[in-house]
Short mmCIF file of C-alpha atoms in Angstrom, two decimals:
data_model
loop_
_atom_site.label_atom_id
_atom_site.label_comp_id
_atom_site.label_asym_id
_atom_site.label_seq_id
_atom_site.Cartn_x
_atom_site.Cartn_y
_atom_site.Cartn_z
CA GLU A 2 -20.88 3.28 -13.13
CA ALA A 3 -20.95 3.80 -9.56
CA GLY A 4 -17.83 2.46 -8.58
CA VAL A 5 -17.81 0.12 -5.58
CA ALA A 6 -18.60 2.54 -2.08
CA GLN A 7 -17.05 2.42 1.31
CA SER A 8 -18.09 3.39 4.37
CA PRO A 9 -16.69 5.21 6.98
CA ARG A 10 -13.34 5.61 5.58
CA TYR A 11 -11.59 5.65 8.95
CA LYS A 12 -12.04 4.32 11.69
CA ILE A 13 -10.58 4.61 15.57
CA ILE A 14 -12.06 2.16 18.26
CA GLU A 15 -10.26 0.69 21.52
CA LYS A 16 -9.86 -2.58 22.07
CA ARG A 17 -12.29 -4.78 23.16
CA GLN A 18 -14.98 -2.74 21.31
CA SER A 19 -17.05 -3.48 18.10
CA VAL A 20 -17.04 -2.44 14.67
CA ALA A 21 -18.93 -2.41 11.33
CA PHE A 22 -18.05 -1.62 7.94
CA TRP A 23 -20.60 -1.19 5.05
CA CYS A 24 -19.60 -2.40 1.30
CA ASN A 25 -21.79 -1.36 -1.57
CA PRO A 26 -21.12 -3.18 -4.91
CA ILE A 27 -21.02 -2.13 -8.54
CA SER A 28 -24.33 -2.84 -10.00
CA GLY A 29 -24.98 -6.40 -11.25
CA HIS A 30 -21.80 -7.39 -9.47
CA ALA A 31 -22.71 -10.68 -8.69
CA THR A 32 -18.94 -11.72 -6.54
CA LEU A 33 -18.39 -9.69 -3.80
CA TYR A 34 -15.00 -10.04 -1.80
CA TRP A 35 -14.13 -8.90 2.08
CA TYR A 36 -10.29 -8.39 2.29
CA GLN A 37 -8.07 -7.29 5.32
CA GLN A 38 -4.52 -5.19 4.21
CA ILE A 39 -1.81 -4.93 6.90
CA LEU A 40 0.53 -2.42 6.26
CA GLY A 41 3.12 -3.66 3.49
CA GLN A 42 1.44 -6.93 2.98
CA GLY A 43 -0.80 -7.84 0.02
CA PRO A 44 -4.62 -7.72 0.46
CA LYS A 45 -5.44 -11.18 2.46
CA LEU A 46 -8.64 -12.64 1.57
CA LEU A 47 -11.33 -12.96 4.67
CA ILE A 48 -14.76 -13.83 3.01
CA GLN A 49 -15.83 -14.45 -0.46
CA PHE A 50 -19.79 -14.39 -1.37
CA GLN A 51 -21.48 -15.66 -4.67
CA ASN A 52 -24.73 -13.30 -4.48
CA ASN A 53 -25.83 -14.53 -1.07
CA GLY A 54 -24.21 -17.62 -0.13
CA VAL A 55 -20.61 -17.64 1.31
CA VAL A 56 -18.22 -19.43 -1.33
CA ASP A 57 -14.88 -19.16 1.48
CA ASP A 58 -14.31 -18.29 4.72
CA SER A 59 -11.61 -20.45 5.71
CA GLN A 60 -9.33 -16.76 6.54
CA LEU A 61 -12.07 -14.98 8.70
CA PRO A 62 -11.54 -15.26 12.47
CA LYS A 63 -15.02 -16.50 13.07
CA ASP A 64 -14.52 -15.84 17.02
CA ARG A 65 -14.70 -12.22 16.52
CA PHE A 66 -15.71 -11.49 12.73
CA SER A 67 -18.51 -11.86 11.21
CA ALA A 68 -20.00 -11.38 7.48
CA GLU A 69 -23.38 -10.97 6.02
CA ARG A 70 -24.50 -10.25 2.24
CA LEU A 71 -28.33 -8.85 2.39
CA LYS A 72 -30.42 -9.67 -0.92
CA GLY A 73 -27.09 -10.54 -2.98
CA VAL A 74 -26.62 -6.67 -2.79
CA ASP A 75 -24.82 -4.28 -0.05
CA SER A 76 -22.78 -6.07 2.00
CA THR A 77 -21.65 -5.72 6.48
CA LEU A 78 -18.36 -6.93 7.99
CA LYS A 79 -17.93 -6.84 11.79
CA ILE A 80 -15.77 -7.33 14.43
CA GLN A 81 -16.62 -7.89 18.07
CA PRO A 82 -14.54 -7.48 19.98
CA ALA A 83 -11.60 -5.68 18.23
CA LYS A 84 -7.85 -7.01 18.45
CA LEU A 85 -4.79 -4.58 18.40
CA GLU A 86 -3.94 -6.65 15.37
CA ASP A 87 -6.93 -5.90 13.65
CA SER A 88 -5.51 -2.49 12.58
CA ALA A 89 -5.45 -2.71 9.23
CA VAL A 90 -6.99 -1.13 6.23
CA TYR A 91 -10.26 -3.23 5.16
CA LEU A 92 -10.82 -3.66 1.21
CA CYS A 93 -14.47 -4.03 0.10
CA ALA A 94 -14.56 -5.60 -3.45
CA SER A 95 -16.43 -7.09 -6.56
CA SER A 96 -16.59 -8.40 -9.34
CA LEU A 97 -19.13 -9.66 -12.30
CA ALA A 98 -17.95 -13.51 -12.96
CA ARG A 99 -15.29 -14.53 -10.35
CA ASN A 100 -12.73 -13.05 -12.78
CA GLU A 101 -11.21 -9.16 -12.39
CA GLN A 102 -11.95 -7.05 -8.94
CA TYR A 103 -13.41 -3.59 -8.48
CA PHE A 104 -11.78 -2.36 -5.43
CA GLY A 105 -13.59 0.23 -2.63
CA PRO A 106 -11.11 3.00 -1.15
CA GLY A 107 -11.12 0.62 2.08
CA THR A 108 -11.59 1.94 5.37
CA ARG A 109 -8.91 2.10 7.57
CA LEU A 110 -9.04 0.75 11.16
CA THR A 111 -7.12 1.73 14.14
CA VAL A 112 -7.31 -0.32 17.43
CA THR A 113 -6.03 1.01 20.94
CA GLU B 1 4.89 -21.73 1.88
CA ASP B 2 3.66 -18.46 0.07
CA GLN B 3 1.88 -19.29 -3.68
CA VAL B 4 2.60 -15.83 -4.69
CA THR B 5 6.09 -13.84 -4.91
CA GLN B 6 6.60 -10.59 -5.83
CA SER B 7 10.16 -9.16 -6.79
CA PRO B 8 12.17 -6.78 -6.36
CA GLU B 9 9.99 -5.43 -3.05
CA ALA B 10 10.84 -1.71 -3.68
CA LEU B 11 12.40 -0.15 -7.13
CA ARG B 12 13.29 2.99 -7.42
CA LEU B 13 14.02 4.06 -11.15
CA GLN B 14 14.71 7.40 -12.68
CA GLU B 15 12.24 8.96 -15.21
CA GLY B 16 12.70 7.14 -18.63
CA GLU B 17 14.25 3.75 -17.16
CA SER B 18 12.62 0.66 -18.13
CA SER B 19 12.65 -1.93 -15.52
CA SER B 20 10.33 -5.30 -15.31
CA LEU B 21 8.23 -6.38 -12.15
CA ASN B 22 7.54 -10.00 -11.39
CA CYS B 23 5.70 -12.21 -10.02
CA SER B 24 5.91 -15.90 -9.40
CA TYR B 25 3.61 -18.85 -9.13
CA THR B 26 3.28 -22.47 -7.33
CA VAL B 27 -0.08 -23.05 -7.50
CA SER B 28 -0.68 -25.47 -10.52
CA GLY B 29 -3.63 -25.18 -12.34
CA LEU B 30 -3.25 -21.74 -13.01
CA ARG B 31 -6.69 -20.18 -14.15
CA GLY B 32 -5.97 -16.71 -13.85
CA LEU B 33 -3.17 -14.28 -13.30
CA PHE B 34 -4.33 -10.08 -12.58
CA TRP B 35 -2.21 -7.20 -12.08
CA TYR B 36 -3.13 -4.27 -9.97
CA ARG B 37 -2.02 -1.25 -9.48
CA GLN B 38 -2.13 0.60 -5.95
CA ASP B 39 -1.87 4.16 -5.32
CA PRO B 40 -1.17 4.98 -1.21
CA GLY B 41 -4.38 5.65 0.21
CA LYS B 42 -6.96 4.02 -2.03
CA GLY B 43 -7.95 0.95 -3.01
CA PRO B 44 -6.40 -1.90 -5.54
CA GLU B 45 -7.15 -1.04 -9.14
CA PHE B 46 -7.10 -3.05 -12.06
CA LEU B 47 -4.42 -3.29 -14.76
CA PHE B 48 -4.87 -6.67 -16.67
CA THR B 49 -5.82 -10.36 -16.60
CA LEU B 50 -3.55 -12.79 -18.61
CA TYR B 51 -4.99 -16.93 -18.72
CA SER B 52 -1.97 -19.24 -20.25
CA ALA B 53 1.85 -18.81 -21.05
CA GLY B 54 2.61 -16.99 -24.01
CA GLU B 55 0.01 -14.37 -23.47
CA GLU B 56 0.75 -10.41 -22.97
CA LYS B 57 -1.47 -7.68 -22.34
CA GLU B 58 -0.41 -3.70 -23.04
CA LYS B 59 -1.68 -0.27 -21.84
CA GLU B 60 0.57 2.43 -22.17
CA ARG B 61 3.55 2.12 -20.31
CA LEU B 62 2.68 -1.42 -19.24
CA LYS B 63 3.23 -4.85 -20.81
CA ALA B 64 2.29 -7.60 -18.99
CA THR B 65 3.45 -11.34 -19.40
CA LEU B 66 2.74 -14.76 -18.56
CA THR B 67 5.07 -18.04 -18.68
CA LYS B 68 3.81 -20.88 -16.66
CA LYS B 69 5.70 -20.22 -13.63
CA GLU B 70 5.93 -16.58 -13.82
CA SER B 71 4.66 -13.25 -15.08
CA PHE B 72 6.57 -10.24 -15.55
CA LEU B 73 5.09 -6.45 -15.69
CA HIS B 74 7.85 -4.12 -17.97
CA ILE B 75 7.54 -0.84 -17.55
CA THR B 76 8.69 1.23 -20.81
CA ALA B 77 9.98 5.18 -20.02
CA PRO B 78 8.36 5.20 -16.64
CA LYS B 79 7.09 8.73 -15.70
CA PRO B 80 6.58 9.84 -11.83
CA GLU B 81 2.71 9.04 -12.05
CA ASP B 82 3.55 5.88 -12.67
CA SER B 83 4.32 5.43 -8.96
CA ALA B 84 2.61 2.78 -6.91
CA THR B 85 2.89 -0.35 -5.36
CA TYR B 86 1.89 -2.96 -7.75
CA LEU B 87 0.22 -6.05 -6.96
CA CYS B 88 -0.42 -9.40 -8.61
CA ALA B 89 -3.20 -12.13 -7.54
CA VAL B 90 -3.67 -15.39 -8.82
CA GLN B 91 -6.56 -17.80 -9.14
CA TYR B 92 -5.86 -21.52 -9.53
CA ARG B 93 -9.22 -23.99 -10.53
CA GLY B 94 -9.17 -25.33 -7.08
CA GLY B 95 -10.58 -23.91 -4.35
CA SER B 96 -13.57 -21.75 -5.38
CA TYR B 97 -11.41 -19.14 -7.52
CA ILE B 98 -10.04 -17.88 -4.25
CA PRO B 99 -7.49 -15.14 -5.35
CA THR B 100 -4.60 -14.80 -3.36
CA PHE B 101 -2.33 -12.15 -3.47
CA GLY B 102 1.01 -11.32 -3.46
CA ARG B 103 2.68 -8.48 -1.56
CA GLY B 104 3.47 -6.08 -4.29
CA THR B 105 6.55 -4.27 -5.53
CA SER B 106 6.83 -0.11 -4.47
CA LEU B 107 8.23 1.46 -7.39
CA ILE B 108 9.31 4.92 -7.23
CA VAL B 109 9.99 6.86 -10.08
CA HIS B 110 11.68 10.00 -9.66
CA PRO B 111 12.17 13.12 -12.55
#
């Protein structure tokens, strides 16, 4: 069974630029999560989708972050404009029934 | 106030030296508690799910237990390949089952 795919793996941008991350979950997994993980900390949930719909986005900085999940499969997370404090690893995860999650390798973002 | 607290932050063991990691939580109405392992540069890898107090799960040298206030991850006779960060996450029945992660325990096992 293929795991969660993410791209790119690494990205370096300057502050005020925009960036987008892509995630393809495990086939059949209805729930998709985006997390931000700052070095030395646990993952922080940004947004949770159930199929096409948003279940929770209370910790998503909506003035600069946006996310969508088209047709209940792939998802993209965008940051525009980026700030220095956005430097982190962005993790995508999926689950079958909002229980255990399966994570992708993450995208390491560096904002200079 | 953190809902999920893991201790210690870091732990160094000699190969074969058994120990335990702790995850304490303050939320009520626990739906599930999850343990993950995270290697450097990788996403977390699922280990265990615990749903009710008294429940135990085992996998190789790892054993997870759950009480009403905390969970322990016991590591028996660890090997260097067990070195990783161990993350605990909690789901509670309110809030659409939003998972909340602790900061993790960084484990290093010396040969």
